[in-house]
Amino acid sequence: GPAISPFNAWVMLKALETLPLRVRQQAHNAAIVADWLAGRPGLSRVIFPGAKNHPQAEIIARQMTGPSTLVAFEVEGGKDAAFRFLNGLKLIRISNNLGDAKSLIVHP
């Protein structure tokens, strides 16, 4: 049915207690990753809402209280190079389940 079980509701409520703290840290970490990626060889572009050079930085500053938890970037060399990069990762997993508690990457 449309209602979750009492146990599942309790688990979700417990997780929500620390959500602001976790999102704040995720956004902080994403900013560090975006700064590290900027200017790296083999990347043609880094897109991070919260970066001062983002094309919509003024709108982001007005509408958001902090930076994003997501970082996007383009790998030079097209799709083949992007998939070589993805397949070479050891720590970050390929997944389309954005919003998970792990560091994930996905090719659009």
Short mmCIF file of N, CA, C and O in Angstrom, two decimals:
data_model
loop_
_atom_site.label_atom_id
_atom_site.label_comp_id
_atom_site.label_asym_id
_atom_site.label_seq_id
_atom_site.Cartn_x
_atom_site.Cartn_y
_atom_site.Cartn_z
N GLY A 1 0.81 -1.19 0.00
CA GLY A 1 0.00 0.00 0.00
C GLY A 1 0.86 1.25 0.00
O GLY A 1 2.08 1.21 -0.10
N PRO A 2 0.22 2.38 0.13
CA PRO A 2 0.92 3.66 0.05
C PRO A 2 1.63 4.07 1.35
O PRO A 2 2.28 5.09 1.38
N ALA A 3 1.48 3.31 2.41
CA ALA A 3 2.11 3.67 3.68
C ALA A 3 3.29 2.75 3.97
O ALA A 3 3.24 1.56 3.71
N ILE A 4 4.35 3.32 4.54
CA ILE A 4 5.50 2.49 4.91
C ILE A 4 5.26 1.91 6.30
O ILE A 4 4.43 2.39 7.06
N SER A 5 6.00 0.89 6.59
CA SER A 5 5.85 0.23 7.89
C SER A 5 6.32 1.15 9.01
O SER A 5 7.15 2.04 8.78
N PRO A 6 5.84 0.95 10.22
CA PRO A 6 6.32 1.77 11.35
C PRO A 6 7.83 1.69 11.52
O PRO A 6 8.48 2.70 11.81
N PHE A 7 8.42 0.52 11.36
CA PHE A 7 9.87 0.39 11.52
C PHE A 7 10.60 1.22 10.46
O PHE A 7 11.55 1.94 10.77
N ASN A 8 10.16 1.11 9.19
CA ASN A 8 10.81 1.89 8.13
C ASN A 8 10.64 3.38 8.35
O ASN A 8 11.55 4.16 8.09
N ALA A 9 9.49 3.79 8.86
CA ALA A 9 9.27 5.20 9.17
C ALA A 9 10.24 5.66 10.27
O ALA A 9 10.82 6.74 10.18
N TRP A 10 10.44 4.84 11.28
CA TRP A 10 11.36 5.17 12.37
C TRP A 10 12.79 5.29 11.85
O TRP A 10 13.51 6.22 12.21
N VAL A 11 13.19 4.36 10.99
CA VAL A 11 14.54 4.40 10.42
C VAL A 11 14.73 5.68 9.62
O VAL A 11 15.76 6.36 9.72
N MET A 12 13.74 6.07 8.83
CA MET A 12 13.83 7.30 8.04
C MET A 12 13.90 8.53 8.94
O MET A 12 14.68 9.46 8.68
N LEU A 13 13.11 8.54 10.00
CA LEU A 13 13.16 9.67 10.93
C LEU A 13 14.52 9.80 11.58
O LEU A 13 15.04 10.89 11.78
N LYS A 14 15.12 8.67 11.94
CA LYS A 14 16.46 8.70 12.54
C LYS A 14 17.47 9.29 11.55
O LYS A 14 18.33 10.06 11.93
N ALA A 15 17.36 8.90 10.30
CA ALA A 15 18.28 9.41 9.28
C ALA A 15 18.08 10.90 9.05
O ALA A 15 19.04 11.63 8.79
N LEU A 16 16.85 11.38 9.14
CA LEU A 16 16.57 12.79 8.90
C LEU A 16 17.15 13.69 9.99
O LEU A 16 17.40 14.87 9.76
N GLU A 17 17.38 13.14 11.17
CA GLU A 17 17.91 13.95 12.27
C GLU A 17 19.27 14.54 11.93
O GLU A 17 19.59 15.65 12.35
N THR A 18 20.07 13.82 11.20
CA THR A 18 21.42 14.29 10.87
C THR A 18 21.55 14.78 9.43
O THR A 18 22.66 15.08 8.99
N LEU A 19 20.46 14.87 8.70
CA LEU A 19 20.52 15.26 7.29
C LEU A 19 21.19 16.62 7.07
O LEU A 19 22.07 16.72 6.21
N PRO A 20 20.83 17.67 7.81
CA PRO A 20 21.50 18.96 7.56
C PRO A 20 23.02 18.89 7.75
O PRO A 20 23.77 19.46 6.96
N LEU A 21 23.45 18.19 8.76
CA LEU A 21 24.88 18.04 9.02
C LEU A 21 25.56 17.28 7.87
O LEU A 21 26.63 17.68 7.39
N ARG A 22 24.93 16.21 7.42
CA ARG A 22 25.53 15.41 6.35
C ARG A 22 25.57 16.17 5.03
O ARG A 22 26.58 16.14 4.32
N VAL A 23 24.50 16.89 4.70
CA VAL A 23 24.48 17.64 3.44
C VAL A 23 25.50 18.77 3.48
O VAL A 23 26.19 19.03 2.49
N ARG A 24 25.62 19.45 4.61
CA ARG A 24 26.61 20.51 4.75
C ARG A 24 28.02 19.96 4.50
O ARG A 24 28.83 20.55 3.79
N GLN A 25 28.32 18.79 5.07
CA GLN A 25 29.65 18.19 4.87
C GLN A 25 29.83 17.71 3.43
O GLN A 25 30.91 17.87 2.85
N GLN A 26 28.78 17.16 2.83
CA GLN A 26 28.86 16.72 1.44
C GLN A 26 29.14 17.91 0.52
O GLN A 26 29.96 17.81 -0.40
N ALA A 27 28.48 19.04 0.77
CA ALA A 27 28.70 20.23 -0.05
C ALA A 27 30.12 20.75 0.13
O ALA A 27 30.78 21.14 -0.84
N HIS A 28 30.60 20.74 1.36
CA HIS A 28 31.99 21.14 1.63
C HIS A 28 32.97 20.24 0.88
O HIS A 28 33.91 20.72 0.23
N ASN A 29 32.76 18.94 0.97
CA ASN A 29 33.63 17.99 0.27
C ASN A 29 33.57 18.16 -1.24
O ASN A 29 34.59 18.08 -1.93
N ALA A 30 32.35 18.41 -1.77
CA ALA A 30 32.20 18.61 -3.21
C ALA A 30 32.98 19.84 -3.66
O ALA A 30 33.58 19.84 -4.74
N ALA A 31 32.97 20.90 -2.85
CA ALA A 31 33.72 22.11 -3.21
C ALA A 31 35.22 21.81 -3.25
O ALA A 31 35.93 22.29 -4.15
N ILE A 32 35.70 21.01 -2.33
CA ILE A 32 37.13 20.63 -2.33
C ILE A 32 37.45 19.82 -3.58
O ILE A 32 38.48 20.05 -4.24
N VAL A 33 36.59 18.87 -3.93
CA VAL A 33 36.81 18.05 -5.12
C VAL A 33 36.77 18.92 -6.38
O VAL A 33 37.63 18.79 -7.26
N ALA A 34 35.80 19.84 -6.48
CA ALA A 34 35.70 20.71 -7.65
C ALA A 34 36.95 21.58 -7.79
O ALA A 34 37.47 21.74 -8.90
N ASP A 35 37.44 22.13 -6.68
CA ASP A 35 38.66 22.93 -6.72
C ASP A 35 39.85 22.09 -7.17
O ASP A 35 40.69 22.53 -7.96
N TRP A 36 39.92 20.86 -6.68
CA TRP A 36 41.02 19.97 -7.05
C TRP A 36 40.97 19.61 -8.54
O TRP A 36 41.99 19.55 -9.21
N LEU A 37 39.76 19.39 -9.05
CA LEU A 37 39.60 19.01 -10.46
C LEU A 37 39.89 20.16 -11.41
O LEU A 37 40.33 19.93 -12.54
N ALA A 38 39.61 21.38 -10.98
CA ALA A 38 39.77 22.56 -11.86
C ALA A 38 41.21 22.65 -12.37
O ALA A 38 42.16 22.63 -11.60
N GLY A 39 41.34 22.71 -13.67
CA GLY A 39 42.65 22.85 -14.28
C GLY A 39 43.46 21.57 -14.38
O GLY A 39 44.62 21.61 -14.78
N ARG A 40 42.88 20.43 -14.00
CA ARG A 40 43.61 19.16 -14.09
C ARG A 40 43.78 18.79 -15.56
O ARG A 40 42.87 18.98 -16.37
N PRO A 41 44.91 18.23 -15.92
CA PRO A 41 45.07 17.78 -17.31
C PRO A 41 44.09 16.65 -17.62
O PRO A 41 43.78 15.83 -16.76
N GLY A 42 43.58 16.66 -18.82
CA GLY A 42 42.64 15.62 -19.25
C GLY A 42 41.19 15.98 -19.02
O GLY A 42 40.30 15.27 -19.47
N LEU A 43 40.93 17.10 -18.34
CA LEU A 43 39.56 17.57 -18.13
C LEU A 43 39.38 18.88 -18.88
O LEU A 43 40.20 19.78 -18.78
N SER A 44 38.30 18.97 -19.63
CA SER A 44 38.07 20.20 -20.39
C SER A 44 37.20 21.19 -19.63
O SER A 44 37.21 22.38 -19.93
N ARG A 45 36.45 20.71 -18.63
CA ARG A 45 35.55 21.61 -17.92
C ARG A 45 35.11 20.98 -16.61
O ARG A 45 34.89 19.78 -16.54
N VAL A 46 34.97 21.81 -15.57
CA VAL A 46 34.42 21.39 -14.28
C VAL A 46 33.22 22.29 -14.02
O VAL A 46 33.31 23.51 -14.14
N ILE A 47 32.09 21.68 -13.68
CA ILE A 47 30.86 22.42 -13.43
C ILE A 47 30.44 22.16 -11.98
O ILE A 47 30.15 21.02 -11.61
N PHE A 48 30.44 23.23 -11.18
CA PHE A 48 30.08 23.09 -9.77
C PHE A 48 29.28 24.29 -9.33
O PHE A 48 29.82 25.40 -9.23
N PRO A 49 28.00 24.12 -9.09
CA PRO A 49 27.21 25.23 -8.54
C PRO A 49 27.76 25.59 -7.16
O PRO A 49 27.77 24.78 -6.26
N GLY A 50 28.25 26.78 -7.05
CA GLY A 50 28.91 27.21 -5.84
C GLY A 50 30.29 27.78 -6.16
O GLY A 50 30.84 28.54 -5.39
N ALA A 51 30.82 27.40 -7.32
CA ALA A 51 32.10 27.97 -7.76
C ALA A 51 31.87 29.41 -8.22
O ALA A 51 30.85 29.72 -8.83
N LYS A 52 32.80 30.28 -7.90
CA LYS A 52 32.65 31.69 -8.26
C LYS A 52 32.61 31.91 -9.77
O LYS A 52 32.03 32.87 -10.25
N ASN A 53 33.22 30.99 -10.54
CA ASN A 53 33.24 31.14 -12.00
C ASN A 53 32.07 30.43 -12.68
O ASN A 53 32.03 30.36 -13.91
N HIS A 54 31.12 29.90 -11.92
CA HIS A 54 29.95 29.25 -12.52
C HIS A 54 29.15 30.30 -13.30
O HIS A 54 28.98 31.42 -12.82
N PRO A 55 28.66 29.99 -14.51
CA PRO A 55 27.94 30.98 -15.32
C PRO A 55 26.71 31.58 -14.62
O PRO A 55 26.30 32.68 -14.95
N GLN A 56 26.14 30.88 -13.68
CA GLN A 56 24.95 31.39 -12.98
C GLN A 56 25.24 31.63 -11.50
O GLN A 56 24.37 31.47 -10.64
N ALA A 57 26.46 32.06 -11.19
CA ALA A 57 26.89 32.25 -9.79
C ALA A 57 25.99 33.23 -9.05
O ALA A 57 25.69 33.02 -7.87
N GLU A 58 25.55 34.29 -9.71
CA GLU A 58 24.69 35.27 -9.03
C GLU A 58 23.35 34.66 -8.63
O GLU A 58 22.88 34.88 -7.52
N ILE A 59 22.76 33.90 -9.52
CA ILE A 59 21.47 33.24 -9.22
C ILE A 59 21.66 32.23 -8.09
O ILE A 59 20.86 32.16 -7.16
N ILE A 60 22.72 31.45 -8.17
CA ILE A 60 23.00 30.44 -7.15
C ILE A 60 23.17 31.10 -5.79
O ILE A 60 22.62 30.63 -4.79
N ALA A 61 23.89 32.23 -5.73
CA ALA A 61 24.10 32.93 -4.47
C ALA A 61 22.79 33.43 -3.88
O ALA A 61 22.60 33.43 -2.66
N ARG A 62 21.86 33.85 -4.74
CA ARG A 62 20.56 34.33 -4.26
C ARG A 62 19.63 33.20 -3.83
O ARG A 62 18.85 33.36 -2.90
N GLN A 63 19.70 32.06 -4.51
CA GLN A 63 18.71 31.01 -4.29
C GLN A 63 19.17 29.87 -3.39
O GLN A 63 18.35 29.12 -2.91
N MET A 64 20.47 29.74 -3.17
CA MET A 64 20.98 28.62 -2.40
C MET A 64 21.71 29.12 -1.16
O MET A 64 22.31 30.18 -1.19
N THR A 65 21.66 28.34 -0.10
CA THR A 65 22.36 28.71 1.13
C THR A 65 23.77 28.14 1.17
O THR A 65 24.54 28.47 2.07
N GLY A 66 24.10 27.29 0.24
CA GLY A 66 25.43 26.70 0.17
C GLY A 66 25.64 26.10 -1.20
O GLY A 66 24.74 26.11 -2.04
N PRO A 67 26.82 25.56 -1.44
CA PRO A 67 27.09 24.96 -2.74
C PRO A 67 26.36 23.62 -2.90
O PRO A 67 25.78 23.10 -1.97
N SER A 68 26.44 23.09 -4.08
CA SER A 68 25.82 21.80 -4.40
C SER A 68 26.63 20.65 -3.81
O SER A 68 27.80 20.82 -3.44
N THR A 69 26.02 19.50 -3.75
CA THR A 69 26.74 18.29 -3.35
C THR A 69 27.23 17.53 -4.58
O THR A 69 27.89 16.50 -4.43
N LEU A 70 26.91 18.02 -5.77
CA LEU A 70 27.28 17.35 -7.01
C LEU A 70 28.34 18.14 -7.77
O LEU A 70 28.31 19.37 -7.79
N VAL A 71 29.26 17.42 -8.40
CA VAL A 71 30.28 18.01 -9.24
C VAL A 71 30.19 17.33 -10.60
O VAL A 71 30.13 16.10 -10.67
N ALA A 72 30.18 18.12 -11.66
CA ALA A 72 30.20 17.57 -13.01
C ALA A 72 31.49 17.98 -13.69
O ALA A 72 32.04 19.05 -13.41
N PHE A 73 31.99 17.12 -14.56
CA PHE A 73 33.19 17.47 -15.31
C PHE A 73 33.20 16.72 -16.63
O PHE A 73 32.55 15.69 -16.78
N GLU A 74 33.92 17.30 -17.59
CA GLU A 74 34.06 16.70 -18.91
C GLU A 74 35.48 16.20 -19.09
O GLU A 74 36.43 16.93 -18.82
N VAL A 75 35.58 14.96 -19.53
CA VAL A 75 36.88 14.35 -19.80
C VAL A 75 37.22 14.59 -21.27
O VAL A 75 36.40 14.35 -22.15
N GLU A 76 38.43 15.07 -21.51
CA GLU A 76 38.87 15.27 -22.90
C GLU A 76 38.98 13.92 -23.59
O GLU A 76 39.38 12.95 -22.98
N GLY A 77 38.63 13.87 -24.87
CA GLY A 77 38.77 12.64 -25.63
C GLY A 77 37.44 11.94 -25.89
O GLY A 77 37.43 10.84 -26.44
N GLY A 78 36.34 12.54 -25.46
CA GLY A 78 35.03 11.99 -25.78
C GLY A 78 34.62 10.80 -24.93
O GLY A 78 35.20 10.53 -23.87
N LYS A 79 33.65 10.10 -25.44
CA LYS A 79 33.02 8.99 -24.71
C LYS A 79 34.00 7.88 -24.35
O LYS A 79 33.99 7.38 -23.23
N ASP A 80 34.86 7.50 -25.29
CA ASP A 80 35.83 6.42 -25.01
C ASP A 80 36.75 6.79 -23.85
O ASP A 80 36.99 5.98 -22.95
N ALA A 81 37.24 8.02 -23.85
CA ALA A 81 38.12 8.47 -22.76
C ALA A 81 37.35 8.54 -21.45
O ALA A 81 37.88 8.19 -20.39
N ALA A 82 36.10 8.99 -21.52
CA ALA A 82 35.28 9.07 -20.30
C ALA A 82 35.07 7.68 -19.70
O ALA A 82 35.18 7.50 -18.48
N PHE A 83 34.79 6.70 -20.53
CA PHE A 83 34.57 5.35 -20.00
C PHE A 83 35.88 4.71 -19.51
O PHE A 83 35.85 3.95 -18.53
N ARG A 84 37.01 5.03 -20.14
CA ARG A 84 38.29 4.56 -19.60
C ARG A 84 38.51 5.14 -18.21
O ARG A 84 38.95 4.45 -17.30
N PHE A 85 38.18 6.42 -18.05
CA PHE A 85 38.30 7.07 -16.74
C PHE A 85 37.40 6.39 -15.71
O PHE A 85 37.84 6.02 -14.63
N LEU A 86 36.13 6.21 -16.07
CA LEU A 86 35.17 5.58 -15.15
C LEU A 86 35.61 4.18 -14.76
O LEU A 86 35.57 3.81 -13.58
N ASN A 87 36.03 3.40 -15.73
CA ASN A 87 36.42 2.02 -15.45
C ASN A 87 37.73 1.92 -14.67
O ASN A 87 38.03 0.88 -14.09
N GLY A 88 38.51 2.99 -14.66
CA GLY A 88 39.76 2.99 -13.92
C GLY A 88 39.62 3.39 -12.45
O GLY A 88 40.57 3.28 -11.68
N LEU A 89 38.45 3.84 -12.06
CA LEU A 89 38.25 4.26 -10.66
C LEU A 89 38.27 3.07 -9.72
O LEU A 89 37.76 2.00 -10.04
N LYS A 90 38.85 3.27 -8.55
CA LYS A 90 38.92 2.20 -7.55
C LYS A 90 38.05 2.51 -6.33
O LYS A 90 37.43 1.63 -5.77
N LEU A 91 38.01 3.76 -5.90
CA LEU A 91 37.30 4.13 -4.68
C LEU A 91 35.85 4.52 -4.96
O LEU A 91 34.95 4.13 -4.23
N ILE A 92 35.64 5.28 -6.01
CA ILE A 92 34.30 5.77 -6.35
C ILE A 92 33.62 4.77 -7.27
O ILE A 92 34.21 4.32 -8.25
N ARG A 93 32.40 4.42 -6.95
CA ARG A 93 31.64 3.42 -7.71
C ARG A 93 30.80 4.06 -8.80
O ARG A 93 30.27 5.15 -8.63
N ILE A 94 30.65 3.35 -9.92
CA ILE A 94 29.76 3.78 -10.99
C ILE A 94 28.34 3.37 -10.60
O ILE A 94 28.08 2.21 -10.30
N SER A 95 27.45 4.33 -10.58
CA SER A 95 26.06 4.05 -10.21
C SER A 95 25.19 5.20 -10.69
O SER A 95 25.64 6.34 -10.79
N ASN A 96 23.94 4.92 -10.95
CA ASN A 96 23.01 6.00 -11.29
C ASN A 96 22.09 6.31 -10.11
O ASN A 96 21.09 6.97 -10.25
N ASN A 97 22.45 5.85 -8.92
CA ASN A 97 21.67 6.06 -7.71
C ASN A 97 22.17 7.30 -6.97
O ASN A 97 22.63 7.22 -5.85
N LEU A 98 22.12 8.46 -7.63
CA LEU A 98 22.60 9.68 -7.00
C LEU A 98 21.78 9.95 -5.75
O LEU A 98 20.58 9.73 -5.70
N GLY A 99 22.44 10.44 -4.72
CA GLY A 99 21.77 10.67 -3.45
C GLY A 99 22.08 9.59 -2.44
O GLY A 99 21.59 9.62 -1.32
N ASP A 100 22.89 8.64 -2.81
CA ASP A 100 23.30 7.58 -1.90
C ASP A 100 24.25 8.15 -0.86
O ASP A 100 24.69 9.29 -0.96
N ALA A 101 24.60 7.38 0.12
CA ALA A 101 25.53 7.82 1.16
C ALA A 101 26.98 7.60 0.75
O ALA A 101 27.88 7.91 1.52
N LYS A 102 27.22 7.09 -0.45
CA LYS A 102 28.58 6.82 -0.91
C LYS A 102 28.94 7.82 -2.01
O LYS A 102 28.07 8.45 -2.61
N SER A 103 30.22 7.95 -2.29
CA SER A 103 30.67 8.75 -3.43
C SER A 103 30.42 7.93 -4.69
O SER A 103 30.90 6.80 -4.80
N LEU A 104 29.68 8.51 -5.61
CA LEU A 104 29.28 7.80 -6.83
C LEU A 104 29.60 8.66 -8.05
O LEU A 104 29.73 9.87 -7.96
N ILE A 105 29.69 7.99 -9.18
CA ILE A 105 29.91 8.69 -10.45
C ILE A 105 29.01 8.04 -11.49
O ILE A 105 28.73 6.85 -11.43
N VAL A 106 28.56 8.86 -12.44
CA VAL A 106 27.70 8.35 -13.50
C VAL A 106 28.03 9.10 -14.79
O VAL A 106 28.34 10.29 -14.76
N HIS A 107 28.00 8.39 -15.89
CA HIS A 107 28.14 9.02 -17.20
C HIS A 107 26.73 9.36 -17.67
O HIS A 107 25.83 8.53 -17.60
N PRO A 108 26.53 10.61 -18.14
CA PRO A 108 25.15 11.01 -18.52
C PRO A 108 24.65 10.27 -19.74
O PRO A 108 23.49 10.18 -19.99
#
